[in-house]
């Protein structure tokens, strides 16, 4: 896999800012980060990513981007030389009360974005997204808020629709044949380590790496550590 480029896939309201510092530390070649535009399904996002991707690549997805990476694997497994899933999940939205609660919570953030602006919503959303000790890191926080502010509420609404209707990849995991890395911030409260441990148990031959002192936004919180983990895995898979 040493000559195959990485395709970095962003999560909810994210863009290349998530990967900018990781790129600086990577030895691996990387491709441009796709822009999902107004895509309102995980499948449509996967199609956008595939359009400009080379015939063979390594999909590296963070958060919602991990779900896009899984959908790429489902649609075009022959094109993947590897798969890296960072701070993400694989199950669909829960049924019943739990699923309704998720819908209400996401739409409450959307309502705040429409009323008070994307930056104000981002300030609320951010609280559970990074390691608690990094909430006072003005450089990190500003980078995340500026990234969120580059999106608008309509884009946010489309991506919420995509996440609420996300496919359940549980049955898919056992059939993943390419080298797979699972990477998670130790303090990720949104996509916790236990979920990645579960994925590791379901994907044959996968490797799990933990990024210490990092929350859900591990590529922005600890870019050097994320890059080291990606390069080491790519060179030894």
CSV table of C-alpha atoms in Angstrom, one decimal:
chain,number,residue,atom,x,y,z
A,1,UNK,CA,0.0,0.0,0.0
A,2,UNK,CA,3.0,2.3,0.2
A,3,UNK,CA,2.4,4.0,-3.2
A,4,UNK,CA,-1.4,4.2,-2.9
A,5,UNK,CA,-2.8,7.6,-2.0
A,6,UNK,CA,-5.0,8.3,1.0
A,7,UNK,CA,-8.4,9.8,0.3
A,8,UNK,CA,-9.4,11.9,3.4
A,9,UNK,CA,-13.2,12.0,4.0
A,10,UNK,CA,-14.5,14.7,6.3
A,11,UNK,CA,-17.3,14.4,8.9
A,12,UNK,CA,-20.3,16.5,9.7
A,13,UNK,CA,-19.7,20.2,8.9
A,14,UNK,CA,-16.1,19.5,8.3
A,15,UNK,CA,-13.7,20.3,5.4
A,16,UNK,CA,-10.0,19.9,4.7
A,17,UNK,CA,-9.2,21.8,7.9
A,18,UNK,CA,-9.7,18.5,9.7
A,19,UNK,CA,-6.8,17.0,7.7
A,20,UNK,CA,-4.6,20.0,7.1
A,21,UNK,CA,-2.1,19.4,9.9
A,22,UNK,CA,-2.3,15.6,9.5
A,23,UNK,CA,-1.1,16.1,5.9
A,24,UNK,CA,1.9,18.1,7.2
A,25,UNK,CA,3.1,15.1,9.2
A,26,UNK,CA,2.2,12.3,6.8
A,27,UNK,CA,4.7,10.5,4.6
A,28,UNK,CA,1.8,9.0,2.6
A,29,UNK,CA,0.6,10.8,-0.5
A,30,UNK,CA,-2.9,12.3,-0.1
A,31,UNK,CA,-5.7,13.2,-2.4
A,32,UNK,CA,-7.9,16.4,-2.2
A,33,UNK,CA,-10.6,16.3,0.4
A,34,UNK,CA,-14.1,15.9,-1.2
A,35,UNK,CA,-16.8,18.5,-0.7
A,36,UNK,CA,-20.2,16.8,-0.3
A,37,UNK,CA,-22.0,19.9,-1.3
A,38,UNK,CA,-25.8,19.5,-0.6
A,39,UNK,CA,-25.7,15.7,-0.6
A,40,UNK,CA,-28.4,14.5,1.9
A,41,UNK,CA,-27.5,10.8,2.0
A,42,UNK,CA,-24.4,8.8,2.9
A,43,UNK,CA,-24.7,7.1,-0.5
A,44,UNK,CA,-24.7,10.4,-2.4
A,45,UNK,CA,-21.6,11.5,-0.4
A,46,UNK,CA,-19.9,8.2,-1.4
A,47,UNK,CA,-20.7,8.8,-5.0
A,48,UNK,CA,-19.2,12.3,-4.9
A,49,UNK,CA,-16.1,11.0,-3.3
A,50,UNK,CA,-15.8,8.2,-5.9
A,51,UNK,CA,-16.2,10.5,-8.9
A,52,UNK,CA,-12.8,12.1,-8.6
A,53,UNK,CA,-10.9,9.3,-6.9
A,54,UNK,CA,-8.3,7.2,-8.7
A,55,UNK,CA,-8.8,3.6,-9.6
A,56,UNK,CA,-7.1,2.5,-6.3
A,57,UNK,CA,-6.9,4.4,-3.1
A,58,UNK,CA,-7.1,4.1,0.7
A,59,UNK,CA,-10.3,5.6,2.1
A,60,UNK,CA,-9.6,7.5,5.4
A,61,UNK,CA,-12.9,8.6,7.0
A,62,UNK,CA,-13.4,10.7,10.1
A,63,UNK,CA,-16.7,10.7,12.0
A,64,UNK,CA,-19.5,10.9,9.3
A,65,UNK,CA,-16.7,10.4,6.8
A,66,UNK,CA,-16.1,7.0,8.3
A,67,UNK,CA,-19.6,6.1,7.3
A,68,UNK,CA,-19.0,7.4,3.9
A,69,UNK,CA,-15.8,5.3,3.7
A,70,UNK,CA,-17.9,2.2,4.7
A,71,UNK,CA,-20.4,3.0,1.9
A,72,UNK,CA,-17.5,3.3,-0.6
A,73,UNK,CA,-16.3,-0.1,0.6
A,74,UNK,CA,-19.8,-1.5,0.0
A,75,UNK,CA,-20.2,0.0,-3.4
A,76,UNK,CA,-16.7,-0.3,-4.8
A,77,UNK,CA,-14.6,-2.8,-2.7
A,78,UNK,CA,-12.3,-3.5,-5.7
A,79,UNK,CA,-11.1,0.1,-5.7
A,80,UNK,CA,-10.0,0.1,-2.0
A,81,UNK,CA,-6.4,-0.8,-1.1
A,82,UNK,CA,-7.2,-0.1,2.5
A,83,UNK,CA,-9.7,1.4,4.8
A,84,UNK,CA,-9.1,3.7,7.9
A,85,UNK,CA,-12.1,4.5,10.1
A,86,UNK,CA,-11.5,7.3,12.6
A,87,UNK,CA,-13.8,8.3,15.5
A,88,UNK,CA,-16.8,6.9,13.8
A,89,UNK,CA,-19.6,4.3,14.0
A,90,UNK,CA,-21.3,1.6,12.0
A,91,UNK,CA,-24.9,1.1,13.3
A,92,UNK,CA,-28.0,2.8,11.9
A,93,UNK,CA,-30.1,5.1,14.0
A,94,UNK,CA,-31.7,3.3,16.9
A,95,UNK,CA,-35.4,2.4,16.8
A,96,UNK,CA,-38.0,3.8,19.2
A,97,UNK,CA,-37.3,6.4,21.9
A,98,UNK,CA,-33.5,6.5,21.5
A,99,UNK,CA,-33.8,7.2,17.8
A,100,UNK,CA,-36.4,9.9,18.3
A,101,UNK,CA,-34.1,11.5,20.9
A,102,UNK,CA,-31.3,11.6,18.5
A,103,UNK,CA,-33.5,13.3,15.9
A,104,UNK,CA,-34.7,15.9,18.4
A,105,UNK,CA,-31.2,16.6,19.6
A,106,UNK,CA,-29.8,17.1,16.0
A,107,UNK,CA,-32.8,19.3,15.1
A,108,UNK,CA,-32.3,21.4,18.2
A,109,UNK,CA,-28.8,22.2,17.0
A,110,UNK,CA,-30.1,23.0,13.5
A,111,UNK,CA,-32.7,25.3,15.0
A,112,UNK,CA,-30.0,27.1,17.0
A,113,UNK,CA,-27.9,27.4,13.8
A,114,UNK,CA,-30.8,29.0,11.9
A,115,UNK,CA,-31.7,31.3,14.8
A,116,UNK,CA,-28.2,32.3,16.2
A,117,UNK,CA,-25.8,31.4,13.3
A,118,UNK,CA,-23.5,28.5,12.6
A,119,UNK,CA,-20.7,29.8,14.9
A,120,UNK,CA,-23.0,30.0,17.9
A,121,UNK,CA,-24.3,26.5,17.3
A,122,UNK,CA,-20.7,25.3,16.9
A,123,UNK,CA,-19.9,26.7,20.3
A,124,UNK,CA,-22.6,24.5,21.8
A,125,UNK,CA,-21.8,21.5,19.7
A,126,UNK,CA,-18.0,21.7,20.4
A,127,UNK,CA,-18.4,21.0,24.2
A,128,UNK,CA,-18.6,17.3,23.7
A,129,UNK,CA,-16.3,17.0,20.7
A,130,UNK,CA,-12.8,17.6,22.0
A,131,UNK,CA,-10.8,16.5,25.1
A,132,UNK,CA,-12.2,18.7,28.0
A,133,UNK,CA,-8.7,20.1,28.6
A,134,UNK,CA,-8.5,21.4,25.0
A,135,UNK,CA,-11.6,23.6,25.4
A,136,UNK,CA,-9.3,26.5,26.5
A,137,UNK,CA,-7.0,26.0,23.5
A,138,UNK,CA,-8.0,29.1,21.5
A,139,UNK,CA,-6.1,28.0,18.4
A,140,UNK,CA,-7.9,24.7,18.2
A,141,UNK,CA,-11.3,26.0,19.1
A,142,UNK,CA,-11.1,28.8,16.6
A,143,UNK,CA,-10.0,26.4,13.8
A,144,UNK,CA,-13.1,24.2,14.5
A,145,UNK,CA,-15.5,27.2,14.8
A,146,UNK,CA,-14.2,28.8,11.6
A,147,UNK,CA,-14.6,25.5,9.8
A,148,UNK,CA,-18.2,25.1,11.0
A,149,UNK,CA,-18.9,28.8,10.0
A,150,UNK,CA,-17.9,28.0,6.5
A,151,UNK,CA,-21.0,25.9,6.2
A,152,UNK,CA,-24.6,27.1,6.2
A,153,UNK,CA,-27.8,25.9,7.9
A,154,UNK,CA,-29.1,24.3,4.7
A,155,UNK,CA,-25.9,22.2,4.3
A,156,UNK,CA,-26.2,21.3,8.0
A,157,UNK,CA,-29.8,20.2,7.4
A,158,UNK,CA,-28.8,18.0,4.5
A,159,UNK,CA,-26.1,16.3,6.4
A,160,UNK,CA,-28.4,15.8,9.4
A,161,UNK,CA,-30.8,14.1,7.0
A,162,UNK,CA,-28.0,11.9,5.8
A,163,UNK,CA,-27.0,10.9,9.3
A,164,UNK,CA,-30.5,10.2,10.5
A,165,UNK,CA,-31.1,7.9,7.5
A,166,UNK,CA,-27.5,6.3,7.7
A,167,UNK,CA,-27.3,2.7,6.7
A,168,UNK,CA,-26.5,0.1,9.2
A,169,UNK,CA,-23.2,-1.5,8.3
A,170,UNK,CA,-23.2,-4.3,10.9
A,171,UNK,CA,-23.6,-7.1,8.4
A,172,UNK,CA,-21.1,-5.6,6.1
A,173,UNK,CA,-18.1,-5.6,8.5
A,174,UNK,CA,-17.4,-9.3,8.4
A,175,UNK,CA,-17.0,-9.1,4.6
A,176,UNK,CA,-14.4,-6.4,4.6
A,177,UNK,CA,-11.3,-7.9,3.0
A,178,UNK,CA,-8.9,-5.0,2.6
A,179,UNK,CA,-6.5,-3.9,5.4
A,180,UNK,CA,-8.4,-1.9,7.9
A,181,UNK,CA,-7.3,0.5,10.6
A,182,UNK,CA,-9.7,1.7,13.4
A,183,UNK,CA,-8.5,4.8,15.2
A,184,UNK,CA,-10.1,6.6,18.1
A,185,UNK,CA,-9.3,9.3,20.6
A,186,UNK,CA,-9.1,7.9,24.1
A,187,UNK,CA,-11.5,10.5,25.4
A,188,UNK,CA,-13.9,10.4,22.4
A,189,UNK,CA,-17.3,10.9,24.1
A,190,UNK,CA,-19.3,10.9,20.8
A,191,UNK,CA,-17.9,7.8,19.2
A,192,UNK,CA,-16.4,6.0,22.2
A,193,UNK,CA,-13.5,3.5,22.2
A,194,UNK,CA,-15.8,0.6,23.0
A,195,UNK,CA,-17.5,1.1,19.7
A,196,UNK,CA,-14.2,0.8,17.9
A,197,UNK,CA,-13.3,-2.2,19.9
A,198,UNK,CA,-16.6,-3.8,18.7
A,199,UNK,CA,-15.8,-2.9,15.1
A,200,UNK,CA,-12.3,-4.4,15.5
A,201,UNK,CA,-13.9,-7.6,16.6
A,202,UNK,CA,-16.1,-7.7,13.6
A,203,UNK,CA,-13.7,-6.7,10.8
A,204,UNK,CA,-11.3,-9.6,10.0
A,205,UNK,CA,-7.6,-8.7,10.6
A,206,UNK,CA,-8.3,-5.1,11.5
A,207,UNK,CA,-6.0,-3.1,13.7
A,208,UNK,CA,-7.1,-0.8,16.5
A,209,UNK,CA,-5.0,2.3,17.5
A,210,UNK,CA,-5.9,4.7,20.3
A,211,UNK,CA,-4.9,8.3,20.2
A,212,UNK,CA,-4.1,9.4,23.7
A,213,UNK,CA,-5.3,12.7,25.2
A,214,UNK,CA,-7.8,13.3,22.3
A,215,UNK,CA,-11.5,13.5,21.9
A,216,UNK,CA,-13.7,13.1,18.8
A,217,UNK,CA,-11.8,15.6,16.8
A,218,UNK,CA,-8.5,13.6,17.1
A,219,UNK,CA,-7.1,14.7,13.6
A,220,UNK,CA,-7.2,18.3,14.7
A,221,UNK,CA,-6.4,17.7,18.4
A,222,UNK,CA,-3.4,15.3,17.8
A,223,UNK,CA,-2.5,15.5,14.1
A,224,UNK,CA,1.1,14.2,14.5
A,225,UNK,CA,-0.1,11.1,16.4
A,226,UNK,CA,-2.9,10.5,13.9
A,227,UNK,CA,-0.4,10.8,11.0
A,228,UNK,CA,2.1,8.4,12.7
A,229,UNK,CA,-0.6,5.8,13.2
A,230,UNK,CA,-1.8,6.1,9.6
A,231,UNK,CA,1.8,5.9,8.2
A,232,UNK,CA,2.8,2.9,10.4
A,233,UNK,CA,-0.4,1.0,9.5
A,234,UNK,CA,0.0,1.8,5.8
A,235,UNK,CA,3.7,0.6,5.8
A,236,UNK,CA,3.0,-2.6,7.8
A,237,UNK,CA,-0.5,-3.7,6.6
